[in-house]
Amino acid sequence: MTNHSVTLGEQIEKLVREHIAACRVSAREAVDRAFASADARSKPAALTKTSRIGRRRASAEVAALSERLYEAVCARPGEMMTVLGPVVGACPRELHRPMAVLKDAGRVRSVGQRHMTRYFPTLGDAAPAA
């Protein structure tokens, strides 16, 4: 019986080695196919549209935009930036710096937070100059 169990063990080991070899061959073929199809499909990387490189706006441009924004705030007190933007002709993101200039100068005050912020002219500047 010992001779029979030894030959059985050898047969099992032989089957396991053959199975491992077959798995390696099939895995290698799968990898080769994957890389071959990737090479055939790959194209040079196309340039994607990147975000616009921010340019520094001139102070005169910011000042002009601030004045237009101030006139819009006086005409429509209590409105949000999303309403004031189309009136001025700019998106709300572009109006962030001009609004900060107006707030720092004390010409505009804000009420609320984040997207619910409403803007009002300050009392000293609300009356039109006579």
PDB file of C-alpha atoms in Angstrom:
ATOM      1  CA  MET A   1       0.000   0.000   0.000  1.00  0.00           C
ATOM      2  CA  THR A   2       2.818   2.349   0.630  1.00  0.00           C
ATOM      3  CA  ASN A   3       3.950   1.966  -2.940  1.00  0.00           C
ATOM      4  CA  HIS A   4       0.438   2.663  -4.145  1.00  0.00           C
ATOM      5  CA  SER A   5       0.145   5.829  -1.999  1.00  0.00           C
ATOM      6  CA  VAL A   6       3.527   7.061  -3.240  1.00  0.00           C
ATOM      7  CA  THR A   7       2.512   6.721  -6.876  1.00  0.00           C
ATOM      8  CA  LEU A   8      -0.826   8.356  -6.117  1.00  0.00           C
ATOM      9  CA  GLY A   9       0.992  11.300  -4.481  1.00  0.00           C
ATOM     10  CA  GLU A  10       3.273  11.645  -7.486  1.00  0.00           C
ATOM     11  CA  GLN A  11       0.298  11.618  -9.842  1.00  0.00           C
ATOM     12  CA  ILE A  12      -1.419  14.329  -7.802  1.00  0.00           C
ATOM     13  CA  GLU A  13       1.718  16.473  -7.794  1.00  0.00           C
ATOM     14  CA  LYS A  14       2.059  15.984 -11.559  1.00  0.00           C
ATOM     15  CA  LEU A  15      -1.570  17.052 -12.119  1.00  0.00           C
ATOM     16  CA  VAL A  16      -1.093  20.122  -9.916  1.00  0.00           C
ATOM     17  CA  ARG A  17       2.087  21.133 -11.815  1.00  0.00           C
ATOM     18  CA  GLU A  18       0.297  20.696 -15.154  1.00  0.00           C
ATOM     19  CA  HIS A  19      -2.637  22.764 -13.928  1.00  0.00           C
ATOM     20  CA  ILE A  20      -0.351  25.546 -12.692  1.00  0.00           C
ATOM     21  CA  ALA A  21       1.537  25.540 -16.000  1.00  0.00           C
ATOM     22  CA  ALA A  22      -1.735  25.732 -17.947  1.00  0.00           C
ATOM     23  CA  CYS A  23      -2.918  28.636 -15.761  1.00  0.00           C
ATOM     24  CA  ARG A  24       0.351  30.508 -16.347  1.00  0.00           C
ATOM     25  CA  VAL A  25       0.089  30.026 -20.106  1.00  0.00           C
ATOM     26  CA  SER A  26      -3.515  31.223 -20.229  1.00  0.00           C
ATOM     27  CA  ALA A  27      -2.725  34.209 -18.002  1.00  0.00           C
ATOM     28  CA  ARG A  28       0.262  35.162 -20.174  1.00  0.00           C
ATOM     29  CA  GLU A  29      -1.896  34.914 -23.315  1.00  0.00           C
ATOM     30  CA  ALA A  30      -4.609  37.059 -21.718  1.00  0.00           C
ATOM     31  CA  VAL A  31      -2.075  39.727 -20.778  1.00  0.00           C
ATOM     32  CA  ASP A  32      -0.588  39.676 -24.281  1.00  0.00           C
ATOM     33  CA  ARG A  33      -4.053  40.073 -25.810  1.00  0.00           C
ATOM     34  CA  ALA A  34      -4.872  42.941 -23.458  1.00  0.00           C
ATOM     35  CA  PHE A  35      -1.701  44.846 -24.279  1.00  0.00           C
ATOM     36  CA  ALA A  36      -2.063  44.150 -27.998  1.00  0.00           C
ATOM     37  CA  SER A  37      -5.592  45.559 -28.056  1.00  0.00           C
ATOM     38  CA  ALA A  38      -4.539  48.526 -25.938  1.00  0.00           C
ATOM     39  CA  ASP A  39      -1.750  49.346 -28.390  1.00  0.00           C
ATOM     40  CA  ALA A  40      -4.132  49.121 -31.334  1.00  0.00           C
ATOM     41  CA  ARG A  41      -6.723  51.361 -29.691  1.00  0.00           C
ATOM     42  CA  SER A  42      -4.438  53.877 -28.084  1.00  0.00           C
ATOM     43  CA  LYS A  43      -4.131  57.207 -29.774  1.00  0.00           C
ATOM     44  CA  PRO A  44      -1.910  60.042 -28.801  1.00  0.00           C
ATOM     45  CA  ALA A  45      -3.378  61.793 -25.828  1.00  0.00           C
ATOM     46  CA  ALA A  46      -5.611  64.544 -27.095  1.00  0.00           C
ATOM     47  CA  LEU A  47      -5.373  67.861 -25.402  1.00  0.00           C
ATOM     48  CA  THR A  48      -8.412  68.289 -23.265  1.00  0.00           C
ATOM     49  CA  LYS A  49      -9.963  71.632 -22.646  1.00  0.00           C
ATOM     50  CA  THR A  50      -8.258  72.888 -19.556  1.00  0.00           C
ATOM     51  CA  SER A  51      -9.584  75.507 -17.282  1.00  0.00           C
ATOM     52  CA  ARG A  52      -8.865  79.002 -18.406  1.00  0.00           C
ATOM     53  CA  ILE A  53      -5.603  80.214 -17.039  1.00  0.00           C
ATOM     54  CA  GLY A  54      -6.545  83.079 -14.811  1.00  0.00           C
ATOM     55  CA  ARG A  55      -5.236  86.412 -15.844  1.00  0.00           C
ATOM     56  CA  ARG A  56      -4.965  89.292 -13.498  1.00  0.00           C
ATOM     57  CA  ARG A  57      -7.557  91.909 -14.303  1.00  0.00           C
ATOM     58  CA  ALA A  58      -6.410  95.478 -14.498  1.00  0.00           C
ATOM     59  CA  SER A  59      -7.460  97.694 -11.624  1.00  0.00           C
ATOM     60  CA  ALA A  60      -9.301  99.947 -14.082  1.00  0.00           C
ATOM     61  CA  GLU A  61     -11.316  96.959 -15.289  1.00  0.00           C
ATOM     62  CA  VAL A  62     -12.189  95.968 -11.717  1.00  0.00           C
ATOM     63  CA  ALA A  63     -13.100  99.571 -10.898  1.00  0.00           C
ATOM     64  CA  ALA A  64     -15.386  99.851 -13.940  1.00  0.00           C
ATOM     65  CA  LEU A  65     -17.053  96.556 -13.089  1.00  0.00           C
ATOM     66  CA  SER A  66     -17.409  97.708  -9.475  1.00  0.00           C
ATOM     67  CA  GLU A  67     -19.208 100.862 -10.587  1.00  0.00           C
ATOM     68  CA  ARG A  68     -21.601  98.931 -12.823  1.00  0.00           C
ATOM     69  CA  LEU A  69     -22.217  96.504  -9.976  1.00  0.00           C
ATOM     70  CA  TYR A  70     -22.836  99.354  -7.533  1.00  0.00           C
ATOM     71  CA  GLU A  71     -25.394 100.887  -9.906  1.00  0.00           C
ATOM     72  CA  ALA A  72     -27.125  97.507 -10.166  1.00  0.00           C
ATOM     73  CA  VAL A  73     -27.196  97.140  -6.363  1.00  0.00           C
ATOM     74  CA  CYS A  74     -28.702 100.627  -6.026  1.00  0.00           C
ATOM     75  CA  ALA A  75     -31.299  99.839  -8.695  1.00  0.00           C
ATOM     76  CA  ARG A  76     -32.164  96.463  -7.145  1.00  0.00           C
ATOM     77  CA  PRO A  77     -31.374  96.479  -3.427  1.00  0.00           C
ATOM     78  CA  GLY A  78     -31.668  93.156  -1.658  1.00  0.00           C
ATOM     79  CA  GLU A  79     -30.936  90.993  -4.692  1.00  0.00           C
ATOM     80  CA  MET A  80     -28.550  88.083  -4.830  1.00  0.00           C
ATOM     81  CA  MET A  81     -25.443  87.915  -6.991  1.00  0.00           C
ATOM     82  CA  THR A  82     -27.189  85.557  -9.428  1.00  0.00           C
ATOM     83  CA  VAL A  83     -29.708  88.309 -10.194  1.00  0.00           C
ATOM     84  CA  LEU A  84     -27.161  91.124 -10.274  1.00  0.00           C
ATOM     85  CA  GLY A  85     -24.781  89.254 -12.589  1.00  0.00           C
ATOM     86  CA  PRO A  86     -26.924  89.358 -15.749  1.00  0.00           C
ATOM     87  CA  VAL A  87     -27.794  93.009 -15.084  1.00  0.00           C
ATOM     88  CA  VAL A  88     -24.106  93.886 -14.998  1.00  0.00           C
ATOM     89  CA  GLY A  89     -23.233  91.504 -17.829  1.00  0.00           C
ATOM     90  CA  ALA A  90     -20.951  89.164 -15.905  1.00  0.00           C
ATOM     91  CA  CYS A  91     -21.265  85.848 -14.142  1.00  0.00           C
ATOM     92  CA  PRO A  92     -21.476  85.867 -10.336  1.00  0.00           C
ATOM     93  CA  ARG A  93     -17.990  84.391 -10.039  1.00  0.00           C
ATOM     94  CA  GLU A  94     -16.501  87.336 -11.937  1.00  0.00           C
ATOM     95  CA  LEU A  95     -18.257  89.760  -9.591  1.00  0.00           C
ATOM     96  CA  HIS A  96     -16.676  88.427  -6.404  1.00  0.00           C
ATOM     97  CA  ARG A  97     -13.668  90.770  -6.447  1.00  0.00           C
ATOM     98  CA  PRO A  98     -15.605  93.908  -7.511  1.00  0.00           C
ATOM     99  CA  MET A  99     -18.137  93.237  -4.736  1.00  0.00           C
ATOM    100  CA  ALA A 100     -15.298  92.846  -2.229  1.00  0.00           C
ATOM    101  CA  VAL A 101     -13.937  96.217  -3.354  1.00  0.00           C
ATOM    102  CA  LEU A 102     -17.356  97.822  -2.821  1.00  0.00           C
ATOM    103  CA  LYS A 103     -17.752  96.192   0.597  1.00  0.00           C
ATOM    104  CA  ASP A 104     -14.251  97.258   1.678  1.00  0.00           C
ATOM    105  CA  ALA A 105     -15.044 100.823   0.612  1.00  0.00           C
ATOM    106  CA  GLY A 106     -18.238 100.730   2.699  1.00  0.00           C
ATOM    107  CA  ARG A 107     -20.506 101.364  -0.265  1.00  0.00           C
ATOM    108  CA  VAL A 108     -22.336  98.026  -0.068  1.00  0.00           C
ATOM    109  CA  ARG A 109     -23.372  95.791   2.800  1.00  0.00           C
ATOM    110  CA  SER A 110     -24.353  92.158   2.638  1.00  0.00           C
ATOM    111  CA  VAL A 111     -26.878  90.092   4.547  1.00  0.00           C
ATOM    112  CA  GLY A 112     -26.849  86.291   4.577  1.00  0.00           C
ATOM    113  CA  GLN A 113     -24.286  83.669   3.808  1.00  0.00           C
ATOM    114  CA  ARG A 114     -22.945  81.898   0.749  1.00  0.00           C
ATOM    115  CA  HIS A 115     -25.443  81.558  -2.091  1.00  0.00           C
ATOM    116  CA  MET A 116     -28.206  83.272  -0.088  1.00  0.00           C
ATOM    117  CA  THR A 117     -26.279  86.532   0.372  1.00  0.00           C
ATOM    118  CA  ARG A 118     -28.238  89.657  -0.506  1.00  0.00           C
ATOM    119  CA  TYR A 119     -26.617  93.002  -1.183  1.00  0.00           C
ATOM    120  CA  PHE A 120     -27.771  96.483  -0.204  1.00  0.00           C
ATOM    121  CA  PRO A 121     -26.265  99.920  -0.767  1.00  0.00           C
ATOM    122  CA  THR A 122     -25.186 101.568   2.461  1.00  0.00           C
ATOM    123  CA  LEU A 123     -27.407 104.332   3.765  1.00  0.00           C
ATOM    124  CA  GLY A 124     -24.935 107.107   2.998  1.00  0.00           C
ATOM    125  CA  ASP A 125     -24.715 106.127  -0.681  1.00  0.00           C
ATOM    126  CA  ALA A 126     -28.320 105.021  -1.217  1.00  0.00           C
ATOM    127  CA  ALA A 127     -29.630 108.513  -1.953  1.00  0.00           C
ATOM    128  CA  PRO A 128     -28.745 109.810  -5.423  1.00  0.00           C
ATOM    129  CA  ALA A 129     -26.344 112.735  -5.425  1.00  0.00           C
ATOM    130  CA  ALA A 130     -28.123 116.035  -6.139  1.00  0.00           C
TER     131      ALA A 130
END
